[in-house]
Short mmCIF file of C-alpha atoms in Angstrom, two decimals:
data_model
loop_
_atom_site.label_atom_id
_atom_site.label_comp_id
_atom_site.label_asym_id
_atom_site.label_seq_id
_atom_site.Cartn_x
_atom_site.Cartn_y
_atom_site.Cartn_z
CA MET W 288 -24.37 -3.38 19.57
CA ASN W 289 -22.66 -5.50 22.26
CA ALA W 290 -21.10 -7.67 19.55
CA PHE W 291 -19.59 -4.55 17.95
CA VAL W 292 -18.16 -3.37 21.29
CA SER W 293 -16.73 -6.87 21.86
CA LEU W 294 -15.14 -6.76 18.40
CA LEU W 295 -13.47 -3.44 19.22
CA ALA W 296 -11.93 -4.94 22.36
CA LEU W 297 -10.45 -8.11 20.81
CA GLY W 298 -7.27 -8.90 22.67
CA ASP W 299 -5.45 -11.82 21.08
CA PRO W 300 -5.26 -11.02 17.38
CA PHE W 301 -5.53 -7.26 17.94
CA PRO W 302 -3.64 -6.19 21.08
CA ARG W 303 -4.51 -2.51 20.41
CA GLY W 304 -8.14 -3.36 19.64
CA VAL W 305 -9.80 -3.14 16.23
CA LEU W 306 -10.57 0.59 16.22
CA PRO W 307 -7.19 1.79 14.83
CA TYR W 308 -7.56 -0.61 11.90
CA LEU W 309 -11.15 0.46 11.24
CA VAL W 310 -10.19 4.15 11.27
CA GLY W 311 -7.09 3.50 9.14
CA GLY W 312 -9.11 1.52 6.61
CA LEU W 313 -11.74 4.25 6.51
CA LEU W 314 -9.07 6.89 5.80
CA VAL W 315 -7.42 4.77 3.07
CA GLY W 316 -10.80 4.16 1.43
CA LEU W 317 -11.72 7.83 1.70
CA GLY W 318 -8.41 8.89 0.11
CA ALA W 319 -8.81 6.41 -2.75
CA SER W 320 -12.40 7.59 -3.28
CA VAL W 321 -11.39 11.25 -3.42
CA ILE W 322 -8.75 10.49 -6.07
CA TYR W 323 -11.11 8.33 -8.13
CA LEU W 324 -14.08 10.70 -7.93
CA SER W 325 -12.01 13.80 -8.72
CA THR W 326 -9.82 12.35 -11.48
CA GLY W 327 -11.35 9.07 -12.63
CA ILE W 328 -7.96 7.45 -11.98
CA ILE W 329 -7.39 4.51 -9.64
CA ALA W 330 -5.15 5.44 -6.70
CA GLY W 331 -2.26 3.04 -7.16
CA ALA W 332 0.91 4.00 -5.31
CA SER W 333 3.26 2.22 -7.73
CA THR W 334 1.86 4.18 -10.68
CA PHE W 335 2.10 7.40 -8.66
CA LEU W 336 5.76 6.66 -8.00
CA GLU W 337 6.32 5.79 -11.65
CA SER W 338 4.77 9.06 -12.83
CA THR W 339 6.84 11.03 -10.31
CA LEU W 340 10.00 9.56 -11.85
CA SER W 341 9.19 11.54 -15.00
CA TYR W 342 10.59 14.59 -13.17
CA VAL W 343 14.08 13.08 -12.93
CA SER W 344 14.32 10.43 -15.64
CA SER W 345 14.48 10.62 -19.41
CA VAL W 346 13.42 6.97 -19.78
CA GLU W 347 10.52 6.85 -22.24
CA ARG W 348 8.37 4.64 -19.97
CA PHE W 349 8.29 7.34 -17.29
CA ASN W 350 7.60 10.14 -19.78
CA ARG W 351 4.43 8.84 -21.36
CA PHE W 352 1.79 11.52 -21.89
CA LYS W 353 -0.52 10.18 -19.19
CA TYR W 354 2.28 10.40 -16.60
CA VAL W 355 3.66 13.79 -17.57
CA ASN W 356 0.15 15.23 -17.90
CA SER W 357 -0.88 14.12 -14.40
CA ARG W 358 2.40 14.08 -12.50
CA GLY W 359 1.75 17.32 -10.61
CA TRP W 360 -1.26 16.13 -8.65
CA ARG W 361 0.16 12.59 -8.40
CA PHE W 362 3.32 14.01 -6.81
CA VAL W 363 1.23 16.03 -4.34
CA PHE W 364 -0.77 12.91 -3.43
CA THR W 365 2.42 10.87 -2.96
CA ALA W 366 3.91 13.64 -0.81
CA GLY W 367 0.66 13.58 1.18
CA ILE W 368 1.15 9.87 1.93
CA VAL W 369 4.64 10.54 3.29
CA SER W 370 3.46 13.64 5.17
CA GLY W 371 0.52 11.77 6.68
CA ALA W 372 2.81 9.06 8.03
CA THR W 373 5.15 11.71 9.43
CA VAL W 374 2.32 13.63 11.12
CA TYR W 375 0.99 10.40 12.64
CA MET W 376 4.45 9.56 13.98
CA LEU W 377 4.82 13.01 15.55
CA VAL W 378 1.30 13.18 17.00
CA SER W 379 1.20 9.61 18.32
CA GLY W 380 4.67 9.81 19.84
CA SER W 381 5.47 6.40 18.38
CA GLY W 382 8.87 7.59 17.21
CA VAL W 383 10.73 6.62 14.08
CA TRP W 384 10.02 3.07 12.98
CA THR W 385 13.07 0.89 12.56
CA THR W 386 13.66 -2.75 11.78
CA ASP W 387 16.23 -5.40 12.58
CA VAL W 388 15.85 -6.90 9.10
CA GLN W 389 19.14 -6.86 7.21
CA TRP W 390 19.44 -4.32 4.39
CA TRP W 391 19.99 -6.99 1.74
CA ARG W 392 16.72 -8.73 2.64
CA LEU W 393 14.88 -5.43 2.37
CA LEU W 394 16.55 -4.79 -0.99
CA VAL W 395 15.69 -8.24 -2.38
CA GLY W 396 12.12 -7.93 -1.12
CA GLY W 397 11.80 -4.46 -2.63
CA VAL W 398 13.09 -5.64 -6.01
CA LEU W 399 10.66 -8.59 -6.01
CA VAL W 400 7.75 -6.32 -5.10
CA GLY W 401 8.80 -3.77 -7.73
CA VAL W 402 9.03 -6.35 -10.50
CA GLY W 403 5.79 -7.97 -9.35
CA THR W 404 3.88 -4.69 -9.41
CA ARG W 405 4.94 -4.03 -12.97
CA LEU W 406 4.19 -7.59 -14.14
CA GLY W 407 0.83 -7.52 -12.36
CA LYS W 408 0.06 -4.06 -13.76
CA GLY W 409 -0.30 -2.49 -10.33
CA CYS W 410 0.28 -2.77 -6.61
CA THR W 411 -1.73 -3.70 -3.55
CA SER W 412 -3.19 -0.21 -3.23
CA GLY W 413 -4.42 -0.03 -6.81
CA HIS W 414 -5.61 -3.62 -7.07
CA GLY W 415 -6.48 -4.24 -3.42
CA VAL W 416 -8.26 -1.03 -2.52
CA CYS W 417 -9.61 0.31 -5.80
CA GLY W 418 -9.67 -2.72 -8.10
CA VAL W 419 -11.41 -5.08 -5.70
CA GLY W 420 -13.83 -2.29 -4.80
CA SER W 421 -14.81 -2.01 -8.46
CA LEU W 422 -14.96 -5.83 -8.82
CA SER W 423 -12.22 -5.89 -11.46
CA ASN W 424 -11.43 -9.49 -12.44
CA THR W 425 -7.75 -8.63 -12.91
CA SER W 426 -7.61 -7.10 -9.44
CA LEU W 427 -9.43 -10.00 -7.82
CA VAL W 428 -6.88 -12.43 -9.32
CA ASN W 429 -3.94 -10.19 -8.32
CA VAL W 430 -5.13 -9.78 -4.73
CA ALA W 431 -5.81 -13.52 -4.38
CA THR W 432 -2.27 -14.16 -5.64
CA PHE W 433 -0.78 -11.57 -3.24
CA LEU W 434 -2.56 -13.17 -0.31
CA VAL W 435 -1.75 -16.79 -1.16
CA PHE W 436 1.94 -16.07 -1.60
CA ALA W 437 2.17 -13.70 1.39
CA ILE W 438 0.50 -16.20 3.72
CA GLY W 439 2.57 -19.08 2.32
CA THR W 440 5.81 -17.14 2.65
CA ALA W 441 5.01 -16.03 6.20
CA GLN W 442 4.20 -19.60 7.23
CA LEU W 443 7.36 -20.97 5.58
CA VAL W 444 9.60 -18.32 7.14
CA GLN W 445 8.10 -18.96 10.57
CA ALA W 446 8.43 -22.74 10.19
CA LEU W 447 12.09 -22.39 9.18
CA GLY W 448 12.73 -20.12 12.15
CA VAL W 449 14.09 -17.33 9.97
CA ALA W 450 14.66 -14.20 12.01
CA PRO W 451 15.76 -10.72 11.02
#
């Protein structure tokens, strides 16, 4: 038990302690489990966004039967993600999150992530939370790839002294 208490109080890598991350991870896992157990569908945010686009786009990709047929509850779940973040911000008093990163870097990063999620047939939430949990080979490869490139990019950016 003392080891667990010590883990919760870690100072260097976790200045706020480990508890917020444990609770956050528990809530993410619980949300993904509720979606999977009630619908049989993996809770992937990129697919939820894609199905929501069927409301406003006539592009055939967004209007496939599986998206149109399930877009109602997917939209509600997606709205719940945004609402949950908003409620946390209001309750915690942390204020609106902002960044000093230039808009063009955010745009380029977003485009790369968007293309990558479609090429990889899913995003970090679908592959990382649900896919790895179900021991999907595709998800294990995708998550390993995410991690290798994310760690490599972070190390390279830090070594080059790139700042926002």
